[in-house]
Amino acid sequence: MATINRVDPLAYLAVEIDALKTQGVYRQLRVLDDEQRAHTVVDGRSTINLSSNNYLGLTTHPRLREKAIEAINRFGVGTGSVRTIAGTMAMHIELERRLAEFKQTEAVVVFQSGFTANAGTVSAVLSKEDVIISDALNHASIIDGCRLSRAAIKVFPHKDVDAARDILRDLMPGQRKLLITDGVFSMDGDLGPLPALCELAEEYGAIMMVDDAHASGVFGRNGRGTVDHFGMHERVDIQVGTLSKAIGALGGYVAGSRALIEFLHHRARPFLFSTSHPPSVVATCMAAIDLLLEEPQIIDRLWDNTRFFKAGLSALGFNTGISESPITPVIVGDGALAMKLSDRLFDEGVFAQGIAFPTVARDAARVRTIVTATHTKDELQFALDAFGKVGRELEII
Ligand SMILES: Cc1ncc(COP(=O)(O)O)c(C=O)c1O
């Protein structure tokens, strides 16, 4: 057999990886050897986990486990089809009905993830004649949805409502427009200015959309999100939520009018072209909603821990930015320093991920912390002590 002298056409990727290593921002994936819990084993080391979106500790809740197992035993492990062919089970409809009731909207459609909910919805609802007015720090899934829609994308500086107004003022009155913001911004933990943006959307006849991924189960009554927190029901046309973070399982959803949801059934590409959630996930999500309704004190515990930990980091002298949520960044600026801080914390038994460009701006690298309802005060104090020790050692504080 003749030997083929093949030049690797992907060789440039190794060069890029080497560049990341030289810059000190190459990331080895951390591997959990245990359950996703507040105190767990990562890369063989016992650590306090400050890197998870498991806000309420539901990933390991006994009631959710039980419902998942029950669903597997009764309905199997998969659905074998996309929703629009044979992949819609009665339990998918029931979950959507319960979510709509929870969010106080006419209807809900569930997607495979929050990412596909955002990307699939924005790209379905808008087309190339339209304009999207988007916060500069909106999540990547919104940005991808905007690109896929082929609409014109106008980005306003983070939370700058006046700048958004300037953009809207210059657009043609009859043009279709979407004004879009995260409810909670995932890297800084601050809130979108929903009341002012809703007013703006109404003034200029724009569709108002909010991505409440990090607000689901965290803000609002029983964790209904920022739309509920700010009392903006009826004023937000499209609400996206996730089932992957506080809800503890996997998935995303869109809540809104019946017409919006029916339209997405026909046009949202992830709904049409990707297999639906397995029964275990659907059952888990329903159990999580029941829990939010029956035991809202879990959310109180999350906020109690959040206040304790934020106060501790501030007292140590760290720059924690403008967070208003359980996401608290420890901003150090330089990417390599953020990775060093994260690595040293890990040596001390604290898992807090370093985040650098391109996820955040080049000069805003950080270690991002997220506390959960299930951390004990002792665990949080242990983490604060480690932050103090390593922060002084690296001359950050
Ligand atoms: C603001 C925001 N929106 C959407 C998503 C995507 O959610 P999911 O993990 O369910 O795909 C995330 C998760 O990283 C997020 O932070």
Tab-separated table of C-alpha atoms and ligand atoms in Angstrom:
chain	number	residue	atom	x	y	z
A	1	MET	CA	0.000	0.000	0.000
A	2	ALA	CA	1.380	3.416	-0.942
A	3	THR	CA	2.254	5.656	1.984
A	4	ILE	CA	0.523	8.997	1.918
A	5	ASN	CA	2.643	11.968	2.841
A	6	ARG	CA	-0.053	13.836	4.643
A	7	VAL	CA	0.517	17.295	6.071
A	8	ASP	CA	-1.716	17.841	9.114
A	9	PRO	CA	-4.160	20.570	8.025
A	10	LEU	CA	-4.961	21.259	11.700
A	11	ALA	CA	-1.325	21.913	12.666
A	12	TYR	CA	-2.102	25.600	13.297
A	13	LEU	CA	-4.249	24.613	16.289
A	14	ALA	CA	-1.230	23.270	18.164
A	15	VAL	CA	0.521	26.595	17.512
A	16	GLU	CA	-2.439	28.451	19.036
A	17	ILE	CA	-2.438	26.138	22.052
A	18	ASP	CA	1.273	26.824	22.567
A	19	ALA	CA	0.527	30.554	22.486
A	20	LEU	CA	-2.079	30.096	25.259
A	21	LYS	CA	0.539	28.257	27.329
A	22	THR	CA	3.080	31.040	26.779
A	23	GLN	CA	0.480	33.612	27.902
A	24	GLY	CA	-0.218	31.578	31.046
A	25	VAL	CA	-3.929	31.186	30.199
A	26	TYR	CA	-3.971	27.565	29.030
A	27	ARG	CA	-6.630	25.660	30.952
A	28	GLN	CA	-6.514	22.027	31.942
A	29	LEU	CA	-10.033	20.719	32.498
A	30	ARG	CA	-10.677	20.106	36.177
A	31	VAL	CA	-12.290	16.711	36.742
A	32	LEU	CA	-14.784	15.931	39.503
A	33	ASP	CA	-14.207	12.539	41.087
A	34	ASP	CA	-17.370	12.842	43.139
A	35	GLU	CA	-20.861	14.363	43.040
A	36	GLN	CA	-21.489	18.003	42.177
A	37	ARG	CA	-21.681	19.265	45.765
A	38	ALA	CA	-20.508	22.243	47.863
A	39	HIS	CA	-17.646	20.163	49.236
A	40	THR	CA	-16.424	17.637	46.725
A	41	VAL	CA	-13.396	15.893	45.229
A	42	VAL	CA	-11.810	17.514	42.179
A	43	ASP	CA	-8.683	16.095	40.505
A	44	GLY	CA	-8.301	13.793	43.487
A	45	ARG	CA	-8.336	16.636	46.029
A	46	SER	CA	-10.993	17.416	48.630
A	47	THR	CA	-12.143	20.992	47.872
A	48	ILE	CA	-14.695	23.616	48.752
A	49	ASN	CA	-16.491	24.050	45.440
A	50	LEU	CA	-17.055	27.703	44.464
A	51	SER	CA	-17.276	27.043	40.733
A	52	SER	CA	-20.646	25.459	40.248
A	53	ASN	CA	-23.985	26.944	39.166
A	54	ASN	CA	-25.686	24.447	41.463
A	55	TYR	CA	-27.121	27.396	43.445
A	56	LEU	CA	-29.601	25.425	45.517
A	57	GLY	CA	-27.720	22.141	45.774
A	58	LEU	CA	-30.409	20.367	43.760
A	59	THR	CA	-27.974	18.254	41.670
A	60	THR	CA	-27.907	15.734	44.508
A	61	HIS	CA	-31.291	16.323	46.168
A	62	PRO	CA	-32.827	12.982	47.225
A	63	ARG	CA	-36.295	13.857	45.957
A	64	LEU	CA	-34.967	14.763	42.504
A	65	ARG	CA	-32.858	11.608	42.306
A	66	GLU	CA	-35.880	9.514	43.208
A	67	LYS	CA	-38.052	11.137	40.514
A	68	ALA	CA	-35.312	10.656	37.897
A	69	ILE	CA	-34.989	6.957	38.720
A	70	GLU	CA	-38.763	6.496	38.747
A	71	ALA	CA	-38.958	8.099	35.284
A	72	ILE	CA	-36.185	5.871	33.925
A	73	ASN	CA	-37.913	2.781	35.252
A	74	ARG	CA	-41.256	3.795	33.783
A	75	PHE	CA	-40.262	5.478	30.485
A	76	GLY	CA	-36.666	4.442	29.687
A	77	VAL	CA	-33.532	6.493	29.207
A	78	GLY	CA	-34.194	8.383	25.984
A	79	THR	CA	-36.903	9.664	23.667
A	80	GLY	CA	-35.397	8.589	20.368
A	81	SER	CA	-36.678	11.541	18.402
A	82	VAL	CA	-36.937	15.297	18.075
A	83	ARG	CA	-39.978	16.934	19.630
A	84	THR	CA	-41.706	17.540	16.289
A	85	ILE	CA	-41.613	13.896	15.175
A	86	ALA	CA	-41.996	11.305	17.939
A	87	GLY	CA	-40.030	12.877	20.816
A	88	THR	CA	-42.828	14.651	22.683
A	89	MET	CA	-43.977	12.681	25.710
A	90	ALA	CA	-46.899	13.656	27.922
A	91	MET	CA	-44.344	14.619	30.583
A	92	HIS	CA	-42.747	17.247	28.296
A	93	ILE	CA	-46.146	18.898	27.929
A	94	GLU	CA	-46.728	18.671	31.684
A	95	LEU	CA	-43.345	20.287	32.449
A	96	GLU	CA	-44.112	23.133	30.032
A	97	ARG	CA	-47.550	23.635	31.565
A	98	ARG	CA	-46.024	23.839	35.053
A	99	LEU	CA	-43.278	26.209	33.953
A	100	ALA	CA	-45.832	28.512	32.282
A	101	GLU	CA	-47.856	28.563	35.491
A	102	PHE	CA	-44.678	29.255	37.484
A	103	LYS	CA	-43.550	32.089	35.204
A	104	GLN	CA	-47.118	33.439	34.839
A	105	THR	CA	-47.052	33.384	31.045
A	106	GLU	CA	-49.469	31.873	28.521
A	107	ALA	CA	-47.074	29.175	27.421
A	108	VAL	CA	-43.568	27.719	27.609
A	109	VAL	CA	-41.389	25.653	25.294
A	110	VAL	CA	-38.479	23.629	26.681
A	111	PHE	CA	-35.190	23.354	24.799
A	112	GLN	CA	-32.215	21.036	25.324
A	113	SER	CA	-30.235	23.809	27.040
A	114	GLY	CA	-30.316	27.494	27.900
A	115	PHE	CA	-27.828	27.978	25.082
A	116	THR	CA	-30.126	26.489	22.456
A	117	ALA	CA	-33.124	28.338	23.933
A	118	ASN	CA	-31.387	31.686	23.395
A	119	ALA	CA	-29.716	30.921	20.086
A	120	GLY	CA	-32.762	29.121	18.690
A	121	THR	CA	-35.216	31.806	19.704
A	122	VAL	CA	-33.351	34.933	18.614
A	123	SER	CA	-32.497	33.375	15.260
A	124	ALA	CA	-36.107	32.261	14.702
A	125	VAL	CA	-37.883	35.450	15.690
A	126	LEU	CA	-35.671	37.900	13.764
A	127	SER	CA	-34.500	37.998	10.160
A	128	LYS	CA	-32.164	40.032	8.019
A	129	GLU	CA	-34.372	43.123	7.680
A	130	ASP	CA	-34.535	43.489	11.486
A	131	VAL	CA	-32.333	45.075	14.155
A	132	ILE	CA	-31.127	43.696	17.492
A	133	ILE	CA	-30.076	46.077	20.252
A	134	SER	CA	-27.934	44.046	22.642
A	135	ASP	CA	-25.988	44.703	25.875
A	136	ALA	CA	-22.220	44.407	25.366
A	137	LEU	CA	-21.938	41.720	28.060
A	138	ASN	CA	-24.827	39.514	26.947
A	139	HIS	CA	-24.160	35.772	26.992
A	140	ALA	CA	-22.465	34.015	24.068
A	141	SER	CA	-25.686	32.134	23.241
A	142	ILE	CA	-27.465	35.445	22.634
A	143	ILE	CA	-24.603	36.656	20.478
A	144	ASP	CA	-24.698	33.460	18.415
A	145	GLY	CA	-28.489	33.752	18.047
A	146	CYS	CA	-28.069	37.330	16.851
A	147	ARG	CA	-25.505	36.263	14.260
A	148	LEU	CA	-27.640	33.362	13.042
A	149	SER	CA	-30.656	35.637	12.595
A	150	ARG	CA	-28.676	37.785	10.107
A	151	ALA	CA	-30.364	40.862	11.592
A	152	ALA	CA	-28.271	44.025	12.056
A	153	ILE	CA	-26.656	43.900	15.520
A	154	LYS	CA	-26.225	47.127	17.477
A	155	VAL	CA	-24.370	46.689	20.748
A	156	PHE	CA	-24.773	49.208	23.579
A	157	PRO	CA	-22.194	49.589	26.389
A	158	HIS	CA	-23.004	47.466	29.427
A	159	LYS	CA	-26.276	48.604	31.078
A	160	ASP	CA	-26.111	51.993	29.319
A	161	VAL	CA	-29.809	52.687	28.756
A	162	ASP	CA	-29.122	56.133	27.249
A	163	ALA	CA	-26.845	54.587	24.650
A	164	ALA	CA	-29.553	52.021	23.837
A	165	ARG	CA	-32.012	54.919	23.438
A	166	ASP	CA	-29.632	56.675	21.018
A	167	ILE	CA	-29.523	53.527	18.878
A	168	LEU	CA	-33.317	53.139	18.898
A	169	ARG	CA	-33.875	56.802	18.080
A	170	ASP	CA	-31.881	56.439	14.862
A	171	LEU	CA	-33.832	53.434	13.567
A	172	MET	CA	-36.745	53.597	11.143
A	173	PRO	CA	-40.074	53.609	13.009
A	174	GLY	CA	-41.537	50.619	11.123
A	175	GLN	CA	-38.441	48.468	11.493
A	176	ARG	CA	-38.749	45.346	13.698
A	177	LYS	CA	-36.453	45.619	16.721
A	178	LEU	CA	-35.407	43.350	19.576
A	179	LEU	CA	-33.989	44.821	22.785
A	180	ILE	CA	-32.173	42.097	24.681
A	181	THR	CA	-30.393	41.776	28.033
A	182	ASP	CA	-29.267	39.184	30.521
A	183	GLY	CA	-31.270	39.292	33.766
A	184	VAL	CA	-28.107	38.444	35.748
A	185	PHE	CA	-24.783	38.851	33.953
A	186	SER	CA	-22.816	35.657	34.317
A	187	MET	CA	-19.324	37.058	34.775
A	188	ASP	CA	-20.006	40.097	37.003
A	189	GLY	CA	-23.156	38.973	38.785
A	190	ASP	CA	-24.881	42.322	38.278
A	191	LEU	CA	-28.487	42.764	37.135
A	192	GLY	CA	-29.789	44.090	33.828
A	193	PRO	CA	-31.684	47.396	34.218
A	194	LEU	CA	-35.023	45.787	33.384
A	195	PRO	CA	-37.455	48.562	34.369
A	196	ALA	CA	-35.625	51.184	32.280
A	197	LEU	CA	-35.156	48.824	29.327
A	198	CYS	CA	-38.829	47.789	29.368
A	199	GLU	CA	-39.815	51.443	29.280
A	200	LEU	CA	-37.470	52.009	26.361
A	201	ALA	CA	-38.805	48.993	24.469
A	202	GLU	CA	-42.345	50.300	24.923
A	203	GLU	CA	-41.372	53.816	23.812
A	204	TYR	CA	-39.859	52.507	20.560
A	205	GLY	CA	-42.122	49.498	19.947
A	206	ALA	CA	-39.292	46.972	20.373
A	207	ILE	CA	-39.671	43.327	21.387
A	208	MET	CA	-38.241	42.975	24.940
A	209	MET	CA	-36.262	39.810	25.719
A	210	VAL	CA	-34.533	38.786	28.971
A	211	ASP	CA	-32.182	35.843	29.509
A	212	ASP	CA	-32.773	34.797	33.105
A	213	ALA	CA	-30.404	31.811	33.156
A	214	HIS	CA	-28.638	32.848	36.377
A	215	ALA	CA	-31.803	34.310	37.910
A	216	SER	CA	-33.901	31.140	37.629
A	217	GLY	CA	-34.324	29.740	41.141
A	218	VAL	CA	-32.370	32.677	42.593
A	219	PHE	CA	-34.299	35.958	42.119
A	220	GLY	CA	-38.011	36.746	42.421
A	221	ARG	CA	-40.744	34.995	44.380
A	222	ASN	CA	-39.842	31.288	44.726
A	223	GLY	CA	-37.053	31.870	42.193
A	224	ARG	CA	-39.243	33.111	39.335
A	225	GLY	CA	-36.404	35.295	38.031
A	226	THR	CA	-35.588	38.972	37.535
A	227	VAL	CA	-38.783	39.672	35.588
A	228	ASP	CA	-40.672	38.790	38.764
A	229	HIS	CA	-38.086	40.483	41.001
A	230	PHE	CA	-38.628	43.800	39.188
A	231	GLY	CA	-42.384	43.261	38.715
A	232	MET	CA	-42.026	43.353	34.911
A	233	HIS	CA	-44.628	40.680	34.073
A	234	GLU	CA	-46.555	41.590	30.898
A	235	ARG	CA	-43.724	43.941	29.877
A	236	VAL	CA	-41.165	41.337	28.811
A	237	ASP	CA	-42.204	39.555	25.605
A	238	ILE	CA	-39.643	36.749	25.691
A	239	GLN	CA	-38.200	35.250	28.875
A	240	VAL	CA	-35.499	32.607	28.722
A	241	GLY	CA	-34.746	30.466	31.738
A	242	THR	CA	-32.419	27.567	32.338
A	243	LEU	CA	-32.960	24.216	33.979
A	244	SER	CA	-29.201	23.567	34.103
A	245	LYS	CA	-28.155	25.790	36.982
A	246	ALA	CA	-30.322	26.302	40.103
A	247	ILE	CA	-32.829	23.702	38.886
A	248	GLY	CA	-29.994	21.180	39.032
A	249	ALA	CA	-30.566	19.179	35.848
A	250	LEU	CA	-30.302	20.293	32.214
A	251	GLY	CA	-32.270	22.385	29.765
A	252	GLY	CA	-33.581	25.799	28.892
A	253	TYR	CA	-37.001	27.236	28.220
A	254	VAL	CA	-38.758	30.171	26.655
A	255	ALA	CA	-41.791	31.674	28.374
A	256	GLY	CA	-44.156	34.047	26.611
A	257	SER	CA	-47.361	34.293	24.607
A	258	ARG	CA	-49.066	31.266	23.065
A	259	ALA	CA	-48.298	32.676	19.579
A	260	LEU	CA	-44.578	33.000	20.380
A	261	ILE	CA	-44.383	29.417	21.628
A	262	GLU	CA	-46.330	27.987	18.682
A	263	PHE	CA	-44.090	29.908	16.312
A	264	LEU	CA	-40.989	28.450	18.013
A	265	HIS	CA	-42.487	24.948	17.627
A	266	HIS	CA	-42.373	25.576	13.874
A	267	ARG	CA	-39.227	27.631	13.432
A	268	ALA	CA	-36.708	27.221	16.306
A	269	ARG	CA	-34.035	25.003	14.800
A	270	PRO	CA	-32.825	23.240	18.002
A	271	PHE	CA	-36.463	22.311	18.731
A	272	LEU	CA	-36.918	20.970	15.204
A	273	PHE	CA	-33.580	19.293	14.657
A	274	SER	CA	-32.255	17.975	17.996
A	275	THR	CA	-33.588	15.147	20.169
A	276	SER	CA	-35.752	16.004	23.171
A	277	HIS	CA	-34.910	15.636	26.845
A	278	PRO	CA	-34.821	12.145	28.315
A	279	PRO	CA	-37.596	11.318	30.787
A	280	SER	CA	-35.240	11.461	33.802
A	281	VAL	CA	-34.367	15.093	33.097
A	282	VAL	CA	-37.991	16.103	32.604
A	283	ALA	CA	-39.067	14.414	35.839
A	284	THR	CA	-36.162	16.011	37.730
A	285	CYS	CA	-37.137	19.477	36.537
A	286	MET	CA	-40.746	19.013	37.607
A	287	ALA	CA	-39.613	17.897	41.059
A	288	ALA	CA	-37.358	20.960	41.279
A	289	ILE	CA	-40.245	23.319	40.539
A	290	ASP	CA	-42.330	21.619	43.234
A	291	LEU	CA	-39.440	22.137	45.635
A	292	LEU	CA	-39.136	25.855	44.820
A	293	LEU	CA	-42.839	26.248	45.530
A	294	GLU	CA	-42.858	24.171	48.720
A	295	GLU	CA	-39.491	25.064	50.254
A	296	PRO	CA	-38.508	28.635	49.306
A	297	GLN	CA	-36.344	28.719	52.447
A	298	ILE	CA	-33.618	27.009	50.352
A	299	ILE	CA	-33.406	30.278	48.398
A	300	ASP	CA	-33.180	32.227	51.684
A	301	ARG	CA	-30.207	30.054	52.667
A	302	LEU	CA	-28.524	30.840	49.345
A	303	TRP	CA	-28.882	34.572	50.000
A	304	ASP	CA	-27.702	34.273	53.600
A	305	ASN	CA	-24.528	32.523	52.377
A	306	THR	CA	-24.129	35.068	49.586
A	307	ARG	CA	-24.159	38.001	52.039
A	308	PHE	CA	-21.704	36.243	54.368
A	309	PHE	CA	-19.214	35.423	51.628
A	310	LYS	CA	-19.369	38.796	49.855
A	311	ALA	CA	-18.819	40.617	53.151
A	312	GLY	CA	-15.812	38.358	53.870
A	313	LEU	CA	-14.170	39.002	50.486
A	314	SER	CA	-14.709	42.763	50.773
A	315	ALA	CA	-13.319	42.820	54.316
A	316	LEU	CA	-10.167	41.114	52.987
A	317	GLY	CA	-9.786	43.981	50.497
A	318	PHE	CA	-10.526	42.194	47.189
A	319	ASN	CA	-12.092	43.968	44.228
A	320	THR	CA	-15.444	42.197	43.885
A	321	GLY	CA	-16.857	44.497	41.224
A	322	ILE	CA	-20.548	45.360	41.064
A	323	SER	CA	-22.172	42.021	41.807
A	324	GLU	CA	-25.738	41.907	43.145
A	325	SER	CA	-26.123	38.131	43.050
A	326	PRO	CA	-24.485	34.938	44.393
A	327	ILE	CA	-21.914	35.277	41.569
A	328	THR	CA	-19.016	37.229	43.087
A	329	PRO	CA	-15.981	37.908	40.912
A	330	VAL	CA	-12.575	38.529	42.451
A	331	ILE	CA	-11.143	40.803	39.783
A	332	VAL	CA	-7.353	40.877	39.463
A	333	GLY	CA	-6.903	42.277	35.919
A	334	ASP	CA	-4.122	40.192	34.394
A	335	GLY	CA	-5.081	36.794	32.915
A	336	ALA	CA	-1.994	34.945	34.117
A	337	LEU	CA	-2.471	36.315	37.649
A	338	ALA	CA	-6.099	35.141	37.703
A	339	MET	CA	-4.994	31.630	36.711
A	340	LYS	CA	-2.255	31.700	39.355
A	341	LEU	CA	-4.730	32.786	42.037
A	342	SER	CA	-7.092	29.994	40.998
A	343	ASP	CA	-4.291	27.394	41.018
A	344	ARG	CA	-2.987	28.457	44.419
A	345	LEU	CA	-6.495	28.429	45.882
A	346	PHE	CA	-6.856	24.915	44.552
A	347	ASP	CA	-3.645	23.889	46.347
A	348	GLU	CA	-5.275	25.250	49.511
A	349	GLY	CA	-8.444	23.189	48.938
A	350	VAL	CA	-10.686	25.798	47.252
A	351	PHE	CA	-11.994	25.308	43.720
A	352	ALA	CA	-12.698	28.725	42.155
A	353	GLN	CA	-12.205	28.936	38.412
A	354	GLY	CA	-9.929	31.540	36.841
A	355	ILE	CA	-11.534	33.351	33.898
A	356	ALA	CA	-9.592	35.362	31.334
A	357	PHE	CA	-9.912	36.758	27.802
A	358	PRO	CA	-11.901	36.066	25.613
A	359	THR	CA	-14.572	35.180	28.199
A	360	VAL	CA	-13.988	38.575	29.879
A	361	ALA	CA	-12.110	41.703	28.732
A	362	ARG	CA	-8.296	41.415	28.589
A	363	ASP	CA	-7.768	43.682	31.610
A	364	ALA	CA	-10.621	42.223	33.694
A	365	ALA	CA	-9.455	38.663	34.357
A	366	ARG	CA	-10.801	37.218	37.552
A	367	VAL	CA	-11.530	34.270	39.731
A	368	ARG	CA	-15.276	33.786	39.750
A	369	THR	CA	-16.939	32.486	42.898
A	370	ILE	CA	-20.463	31.162	43.309
A	371	VAL	CA	-21.764	30.149	46.702
A	372	THR	CA	-24.673	27.761	47.074
A	373	ALA	CA	-27.428	27.219	49.625
A	374	THR	CA	-25.683	24.054	50.771
A	375	HIS	CA	-22.291	25.488	51.767
A	376	THR	CA	-21.877	25.591	55.537
A	377	LYS	CA	-20.546	28.739	57.176
A	378	ASP	CA	-17.439	26.749	58.186
A	379	GLU	CA	-16.808	25.833	54.552
A	380	LEU	CA	-17.222	29.431	53.450
A	381	GLN	CA	-14.921	30.653	56.229
A	382	PHE	CA	-12.348	28.056	55.165
A	383	ALA	CA	-12.530	29.463	51.628
A	384	LEU	CA	-12.222	33.055	52.879
A	385	ASP	CA	-9.135	32.132	54.916
A	386	ALA	CA	-7.578	30.597	51.790
A	387	PHE	CA	-8.417	33.714	49.733
A	388	GLY	CA	-6.764	35.863	52.412
A	389	LYS	CA	-3.622	33.730	52.527
A	390	VAL	CA	-3.164	33.432	48.747
A	391	GLY	CA	-4.254	37.014	48.040
A	392	ARG	CA	-1.510	38.327	50.356
A	393	GLU	CA	1.047	35.910	48.944
A	394	LEU	CA	0.347	37.110	45.366
A	395	GLU	CA	0.171	40.732	46.559
A	396	ILE	CA	-3.392	41.164	45.306
A	397	ILE	CA	-4.513	42.486	48.671
B	1	LIG	C1	-26.409	34.125	30.929
B	1	LIG	C2	-26.457	32.713	30.435
B	1	LIG	N1	-27.379	32.395	29.507
B	1	LIG	C3	-27.468	31.145	29.035
B	1	LIG	C4	-26.631	30.145	29.457
B	1	LIG	C5	-26.738	28.771	28.882
B	1	LIG	O1	-27.419	27.931	29.749
B	1	LIG	P1	-27.224	26.360	29.671
B	1	LIG	O2	-26.039	26.008	30.485
B	1	LIG	O3	-28.514	25.809	30.188
B	1	LIG	O4	-27.014	26.022	28.227
B	1	LIG	C6	-25.673	30.424	30.420
B	1	LIG	C7	-24.793	29.327	30.929
B	1	LIG	O5	-23.628	29.330	30.912
B	1	LIG	C8	-25.571	31.745	30.906
B	1	LIG	O6	-24.635	32.059	31.807
